C-alpha positions as YAML, in Angstrom:
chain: A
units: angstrom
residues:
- id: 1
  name: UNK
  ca: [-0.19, -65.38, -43.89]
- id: 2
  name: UNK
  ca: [-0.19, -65.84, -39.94]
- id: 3
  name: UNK
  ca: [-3.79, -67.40, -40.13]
- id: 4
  name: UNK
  ca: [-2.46, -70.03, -42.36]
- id: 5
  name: UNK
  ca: [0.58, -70.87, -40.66]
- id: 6
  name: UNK
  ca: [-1.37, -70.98, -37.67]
- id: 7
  name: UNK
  ca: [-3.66, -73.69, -39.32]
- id: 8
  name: UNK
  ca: [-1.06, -75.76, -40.50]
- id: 9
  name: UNK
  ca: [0.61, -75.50, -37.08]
- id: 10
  name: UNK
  ca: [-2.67, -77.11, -35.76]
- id: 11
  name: UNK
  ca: [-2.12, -79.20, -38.18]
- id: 12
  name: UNK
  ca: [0.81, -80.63, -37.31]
- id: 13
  name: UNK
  ca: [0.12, -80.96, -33.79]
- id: 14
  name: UNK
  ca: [-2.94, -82.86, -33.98]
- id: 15
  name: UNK
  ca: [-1.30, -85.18, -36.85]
- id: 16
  name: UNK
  ca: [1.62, -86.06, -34.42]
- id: 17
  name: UNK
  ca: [-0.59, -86.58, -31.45]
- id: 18
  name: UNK
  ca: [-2.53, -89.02, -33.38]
- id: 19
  name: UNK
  ca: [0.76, -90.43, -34.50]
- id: 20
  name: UNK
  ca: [-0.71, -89.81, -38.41]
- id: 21
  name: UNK
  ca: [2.14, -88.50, -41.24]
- id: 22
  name: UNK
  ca: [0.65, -85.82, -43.36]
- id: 23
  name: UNK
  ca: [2.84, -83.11, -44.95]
- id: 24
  name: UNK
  ca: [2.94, -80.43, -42.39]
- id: 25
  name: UNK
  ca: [4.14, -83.13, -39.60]
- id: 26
  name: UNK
  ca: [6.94, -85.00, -41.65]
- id: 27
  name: UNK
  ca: [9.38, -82.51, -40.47]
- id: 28
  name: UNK
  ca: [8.46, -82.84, -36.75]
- id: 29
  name: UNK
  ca: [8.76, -86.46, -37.18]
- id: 30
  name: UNK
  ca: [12.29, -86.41, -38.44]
- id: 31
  name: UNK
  ca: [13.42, -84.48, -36.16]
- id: 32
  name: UNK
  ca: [11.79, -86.45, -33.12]
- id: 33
  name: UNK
  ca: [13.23, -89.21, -33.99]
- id: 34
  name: UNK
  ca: [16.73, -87.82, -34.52]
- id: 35
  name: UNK
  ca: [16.52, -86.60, -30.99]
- id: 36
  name: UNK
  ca: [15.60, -90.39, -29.84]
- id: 37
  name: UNK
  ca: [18.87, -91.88, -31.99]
- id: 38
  name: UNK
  ca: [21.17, -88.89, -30.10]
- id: 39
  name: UNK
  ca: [19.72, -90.08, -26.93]
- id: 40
  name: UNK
  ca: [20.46, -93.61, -27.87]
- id: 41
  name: UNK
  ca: [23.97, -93.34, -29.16]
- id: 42
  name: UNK
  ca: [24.88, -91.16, -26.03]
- id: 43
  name: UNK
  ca: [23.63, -93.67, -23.23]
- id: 44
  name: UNK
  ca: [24.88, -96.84, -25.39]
- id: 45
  name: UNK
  ca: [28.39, -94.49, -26.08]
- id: 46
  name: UNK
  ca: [28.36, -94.84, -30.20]
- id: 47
  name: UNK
  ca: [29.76, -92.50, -32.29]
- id: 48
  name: UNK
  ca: [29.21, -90.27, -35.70]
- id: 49
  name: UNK
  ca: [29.28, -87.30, -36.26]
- id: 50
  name: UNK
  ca: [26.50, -85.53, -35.30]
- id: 51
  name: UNK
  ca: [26.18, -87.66, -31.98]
- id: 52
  name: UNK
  ca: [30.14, -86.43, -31.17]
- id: 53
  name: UNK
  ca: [28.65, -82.72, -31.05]
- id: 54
  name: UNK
  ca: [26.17, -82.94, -28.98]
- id: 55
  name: UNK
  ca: [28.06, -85.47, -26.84]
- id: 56
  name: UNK
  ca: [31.21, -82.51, -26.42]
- id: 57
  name: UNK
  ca: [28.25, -79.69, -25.30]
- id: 58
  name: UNK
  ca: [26.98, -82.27, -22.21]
- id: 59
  name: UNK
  ca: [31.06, -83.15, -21.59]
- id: 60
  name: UNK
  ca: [31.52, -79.54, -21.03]
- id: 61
  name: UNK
  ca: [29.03, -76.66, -21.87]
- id: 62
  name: UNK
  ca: [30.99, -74.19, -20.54]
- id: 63
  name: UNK
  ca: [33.38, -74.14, -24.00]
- id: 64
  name: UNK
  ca: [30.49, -73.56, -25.82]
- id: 65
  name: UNK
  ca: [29.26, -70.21, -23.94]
- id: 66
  name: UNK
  ca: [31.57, -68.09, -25.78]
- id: 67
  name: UNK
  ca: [28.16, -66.14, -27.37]
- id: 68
  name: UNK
  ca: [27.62, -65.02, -23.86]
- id: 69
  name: UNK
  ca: [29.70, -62.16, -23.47]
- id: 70
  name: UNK
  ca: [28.65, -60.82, -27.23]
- id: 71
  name: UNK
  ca: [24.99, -60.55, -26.16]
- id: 72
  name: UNK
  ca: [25.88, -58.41, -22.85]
- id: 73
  name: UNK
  ca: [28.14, -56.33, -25.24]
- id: 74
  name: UNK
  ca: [25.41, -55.77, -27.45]
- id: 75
  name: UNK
  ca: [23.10, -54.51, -24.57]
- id: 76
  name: UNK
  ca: [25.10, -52.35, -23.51]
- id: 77
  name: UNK
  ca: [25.47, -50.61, -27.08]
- id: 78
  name: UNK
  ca: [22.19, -50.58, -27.33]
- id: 79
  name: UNK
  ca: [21.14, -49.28, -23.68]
- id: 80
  name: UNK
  ca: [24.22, -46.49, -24.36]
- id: 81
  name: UNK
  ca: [22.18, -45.24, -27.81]
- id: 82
  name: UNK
  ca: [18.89, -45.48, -25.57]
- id: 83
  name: UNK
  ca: [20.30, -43.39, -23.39]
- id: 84
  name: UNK
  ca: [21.62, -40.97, -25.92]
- id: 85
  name: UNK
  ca: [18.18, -40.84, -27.82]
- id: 86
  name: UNK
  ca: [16.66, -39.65, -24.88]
- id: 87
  name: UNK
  ca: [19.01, -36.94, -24.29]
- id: 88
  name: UNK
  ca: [18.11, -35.86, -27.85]
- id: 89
  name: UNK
  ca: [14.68, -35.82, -27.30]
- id: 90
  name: UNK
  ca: [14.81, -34.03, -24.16]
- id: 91
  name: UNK
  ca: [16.85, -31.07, -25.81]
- id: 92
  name: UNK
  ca: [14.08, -30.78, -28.93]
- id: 93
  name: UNK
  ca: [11.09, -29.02, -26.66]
- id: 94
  name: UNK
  ca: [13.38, -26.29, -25.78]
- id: 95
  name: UNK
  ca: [11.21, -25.91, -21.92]
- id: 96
  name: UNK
  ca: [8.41, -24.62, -23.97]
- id: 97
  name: UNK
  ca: [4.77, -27.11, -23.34]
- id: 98
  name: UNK
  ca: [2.05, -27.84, -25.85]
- id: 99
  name: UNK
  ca: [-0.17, -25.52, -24.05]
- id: 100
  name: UNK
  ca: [1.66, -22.72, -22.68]
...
């Protein structure tokens, strides 16, 4: 399965470097050139919808960092059962060796 994705990624690449639709680079196109309307609607200041989102995260990315405290939360949980696995496994060899 990853060999093939793999060839069709190649695929893709070389398709939209030689600026040549196939299949595999239709999506990549698309989305190229809805990247080059955002960037046009934000410099010449015209609105819809999806422009007015991406327009709010440059005005002020800070409201949209919420997620940031979630992911250091999670860390921690999972550092804190880290930390408790190891106790576990330190208690199972009793202070006996392999090869005493």
């Amino acid at each position: 399965k990853q060999w093939y994705q793999r060839r069709v990624a190649n695929i893709a690449a070389v398709s939209l470097g030689m600026g040549y639709c196939t299949q595999a680079s239709v999506p990549h196109s698309i989305i190229n050139g809805f990247k080059n309307v955002l960037a046009i609607a934000i410099e010449a200041e015209i609105d819809f919808p999806q422009a007015d989102a991406v327009k709010a995260f440059l005005a002020d990315p800070t409201a949209f960092a919420v997620a940031a405290p979630v992911v250091a939360a999670v860390e921690e949980t999972k550092e804190a059962v880290k930390e408790e696995s190891e106790e576990e496994e330190s208690d199972d060899d009793m202070g006996f060796s392999l090869f005493d």
